[in-house]
Structures are given as C-alpha cells and as structure tokens.
Short mmCIF file of C-alpha atoms in Angstrom, two decimals:
data_model
loop_
_atom_site.label_atom_id
_atom_site.label_comp_id
_atom_site.label_asym_id
_atom_site.label_seq_id
_atom_site.Cartn_x
_atom_site.Cartn_y
_atom_site.Cartn_z
CA ILE A 29 0.00 0.00 0.00
CA GLY A 30 1.40 3.43 -1.00
CA GLY A 31 1.99 6.20 1.47
CA SER A 32 -0.49 8.56 -0.13
CA GLY A 33 -3.40 6.21 0.58
CA GLY A 34 -2.48 6.20 4.25
CA ASP A 35 -2.29 9.98 4.32
CA SER A 36 -5.70 10.19 2.67
CA ASP A 37 -7.19 7.75 5.20
CA LYS A 38 -5.69 9.72 8.08
CA THR A 39 -7.07 12.98 6.68
CA ASN A 40 -10.53 11.45 6.25
CA ILE A 41 -10.50 10.18 9.84
CA LEU A 42 -9.43 13.60 11.13
CA LEU A 43 -12.19 15.30 9.11
CA LYS A 44 -14.83 12.89 10.45
CA GLN A 45 -13.58 13.54 14.00
CA ALA A 46 -13.68 17.32 13.38
CA GLU A 47 -17.25 17.10 12.09
CA TRP A 48 -18.25 15.00 15.10
CA ALA A 49 -16.59 17.50 17.46
CA THR A 50 -18.41 20.38 15.76
CA ARG A 51 -21.79 18.63 16.05
CA ASN A 52 -21.14 17.98 19.73
CA GLY A 53 -20.18 21.56 20.57
CA GLU A 54 -16.48 20.87 20.92
CA THR A 55 -15.50 23.54 18.43
CA LYS A 56 -12.03 24.17 19.82
CA SER A 57 -11.20 20.48 19.39
CA ALA A 58 -12.68 20.64 15.91
CA VAL A 59 -10.34 23.51 14.99
CA GLU A 60 -7.32 21.52 16.17
CA LEU A 61 -8.48 18.51 14.15
CA TYR A 62 -8.96 20.67 11.03
CA ILE A 63 -5.45 22.03 11.55
CA ASN A 64 -4.04 18.49 11.78
CA ALA A 65 -5.97 17.56 8.62
CA LYS A 66 -4.46 20.65 6.93
CA GLN A 67 -7.96 22.02 6.32
CA PHE A 68 -6.77 25.49 7.24
CA ASN A 69 -9.62 27.53 5.77
CA LYS A 70 -12.20 25.68 7.86
CA ALA A 71 -9.99 26.06 10.96
CA ILE A 72 -9.51 29.78 10.25
CA GLU A 73 -13.23 30.33 9.84
CA ILE A 74 -14.14 28.70 13.16
CA ALA A 75 -11.20 30.13 15.13
CA GLY A 76 -11.78 33.61 13.72
CA LYS A 77 -15.51 33.64 14.45
CA ASN A 78 -14.75 32.58 18.03
CA ASN A 79 -11.90 35.09 18.49
CA TRP A 80 -9.40 32.33 19.29
CA SER A 81 -6.27 34.30 18.57
CA GLU A 82 -3.87 31.63 19.85
CA LEU A 83 -5.26 29.05 17.40
CA LEU A 84 -5.22 31.56 14.55
CA LEU A 85 -1.60 32.35 15.29
CA GLU A 86 -0.79 28.62 15.30
CA ILE A 87 -2.41 28.37 11.86
CA VAL A 88 -0.49 31.41 10.56
CA ARG A 89 2.78 29.84 11.60
CA LYS A 90 1.91 26.59 9.77
CA LEU A 91 0.75 28.24 6.56
CA ASP A 92 3.05 28.72 3.61
CA LYS A 93 3.73 32.37 2.85
CA ALA A 94 2.35 31.76 -0.65
CA ASP A 95 -1.10 30.97 0.80
CA ARG A 96 -2.04 34.63 0.65
CA GLU A 97 -5.80 34.09 0.81
CA SER A 98 -5.68 32.16 4.09
CA LEU A 99 -3.08 34.48 5.59
CA SER A 100 -5.11 37.51 4.60
CA LYS A 101 -8.19 36.06 6.33
CA CYS A 102 -6.12 35.59 9.50
CA GLY A 103 -4.85 39.16 9.27
CA ASP A 104 -8.42 40.44 8.91
CA TYR A 105 -9.55 38.48 11.97
CA PHE A 106 -6.62 39.81 14.02
CA ARG A 107 -7.51 43.36 13.01
CA LYS A 108 -11.17 42.78 14.00
CA MET A 109 -9.93 41.41 17.34
CA GLN A 110 -7.78 44.54 17.70
CA MET A 111 -4.59 42.51 17.84
CA PRO A 112 -2.39 44.58 15.54
CA ASN A 113 0.87 42.88 16.47
CA PHE A 114 -0.48 39.49 15.36
CA ALA A 115 -1.90 41.08 12.20
CA ALA A 116 1.51 42.67 11.57
CA GLU A 117 3.17 39.24 11.85
CA VAL A 118 0.77 37.94 9.20
CA TYR A 119 1.38 40.82 6.79
CA GLU A 120 5.12 40.58 7.29
CA LYS A 121 5.04 36.86 6.49
CA MET A 122 3.04 37.60 3.34
CA GLY A 123 5.41 40.36 2.36
CA ASN A 124 2.44 42.77 2.38
CA ILE A 125 4.44 45.75 3.60
CA LYS A 126 1.70 48.25 2.72
CA GLU A 127 -0.70 46.59 5.20
CA LEU A 128 2.12 46.33 7.73
CA ILE A 129 2.87 50.04 7.48
CA GLU A 130 -0.87 50.84 7.69
CA ILE A 131 -1.06 48.98 11.02
CA ARG A 132 1.94 50.91 12.34
CA ILE A 133 0.32 54.17 11.18
CA GLU A 134 -2.95 53.28 12.94
CA ARG A 135 -0.97 52.66 16.13
CA GLN A 136 1.03 55.87 15.62
CA GLU A 137 4.27 53.91 15.81
CA TRP A 138 6.11 56.53 13.78
CA ASP A 139 9.65 55.24 14.34
CA GLU A 140 8.56 51.87 12.94
CA VAL A 141 6.66 53.57 10.09
CA PHE A 142 9.74 55.51 9.01
CA ALA A 143 12.03 52.50 9.42
CA LEU A 144 9.76 50.58 7.02
CA ALA A 145 9.55 53.56 4.67
CA LYS A 146 13.34 53.75 4.57
CA LYS A 147 13.55 50.03 3.80
CA TYR A 148 10.74 50.23 1.19
CA PRO A 149 11.12 53.61 -0.56
CA ASP A 150 7.90 53.18 -2.55
CA LEU A 151 6.02 53.66 0.75
CA ASN A 152 7.99 56.77 1.73
CA SER A 153 5.40 59.26 0.45
CA LEU A 154 2.56 57.38 2.21
CA ALA A 155 4.46 57.45 5.51
CA HIS A 156 5.21 61.17 5.29
CA TYR A 157 1.71 62.05 4.14
CA LYS A 158 0.09 60.12 7.02
CA TYR A 159 2.53 61.57 9.54
CA GLY A 160 1.88 65.11 8.30
CA GLN A 161 -1.85 64.44 8.50
CA TRP A 162 -1.48 63.14 12.06
CA LEU A 163 0.58 66.19 13.08
CA ALA A 164 -2.05 68.55 11.65
CA GLU A 165 -4.92 66.65 13.33
CA ASN A 166 -3.10 66.85 16.65
CA ASP A 167 -2.63 70.64 16.56
CA ARG A 168 1.00 70.33 15.55
CA PHE A 169 0.49 72.29 12.36
CA GLU A 170 3.90 73.97 12.48
CA ASP A 171 5.64 70.58 12.78
CA ALA A 172 3.50 69.32 9.89
CA GLN A 173 4.57 72.27 7.72
CA LYS A 174 8.24 71.68 8.57
CA GLY A 175 7.84 67.99 7.77
CA LYS A 176 6.27 68.74 4.39
CA PHE A 177 8.99 71.25 3.62
CA GLN A 178 11.71 68.73 4.50
CA PHE A 179 9.86 66.01 2.55
CA ALA A 180 10.12 68.10 -0.60
CA PHE A 181 13.89 67.65 -0.47
CA PHE A 182 13.99 63.85 0.03
#
C-alpha cells in the first residue's frame, strides 16, 4: 500500500472527528483537528468567528507564505480582534508591507513607520503624508509644515 493512501485515510478520519466534534459543541477540538488535517480555511473560519487568537496564530505559523488568501483572512480576523501585532506578523510573512505600514500608522508607531519607509522607498510618500496628517490633526500644524517642507527635499 502506497503512502499517499495512508495519508488520505488519516485525513478522512481527522475530518470525520472534526465534524463529530463540531456537532457535539467541541468547536475548539474541531479547529485543532482541522489544523491536523491541513484544512486550514475551515480552521480559520471557526477560530476567527470565536476570536481564538492563539489558534489563529498557530495556523499562521503553519501556513506557507504563498497561501495569501488564508493568511489575509487571519490578518483580517486579528484586526477585527484589535490585535495589531499578530496582524503585523501575518502581513510581514506575506510580504504585504503596505498593510504592515498601515497597522503601524494606525498605532502611531512613527519610528517603525519611518524605518519601514526607509527600507521600502515606494512607501515613503505614504508614511510622510500620514505623519503630516497626524501632526495637523493633533494641533502640531507647524511641525507638519516643517515635515512637508523637509519632505520636498527627500
């Protein structure tokens, strides 16, 4: 008997156990079984709806960085849960630096924003624009004007 048949049997058993656990209200166990069966989308859906950040993070760390759809779903759930550091880990793994910088902007982590902007020059104007906007909104108009003036010479 080939190895792939055994893997398929194991996956089918795990899926049946996950379905049984779901029917019997043991949803956390079901998520773990879906993870073991590599049915990540189903695990993400259940863990996300239940705000189980630790299980979502476990899934993120098992996913391939090329699985952008699943990673993006995890990032969205972390943002809904107001867990920006976990969301940032997801976006960094995906290489989605624009989302990563947006999270840092939302959290007003300006040193991190400008470090990312320096590393990824295509995001430099976004970083400076958002910082200038934040300065102006926080009654630091003079600082915002100086920043814009300096930005013109970058």
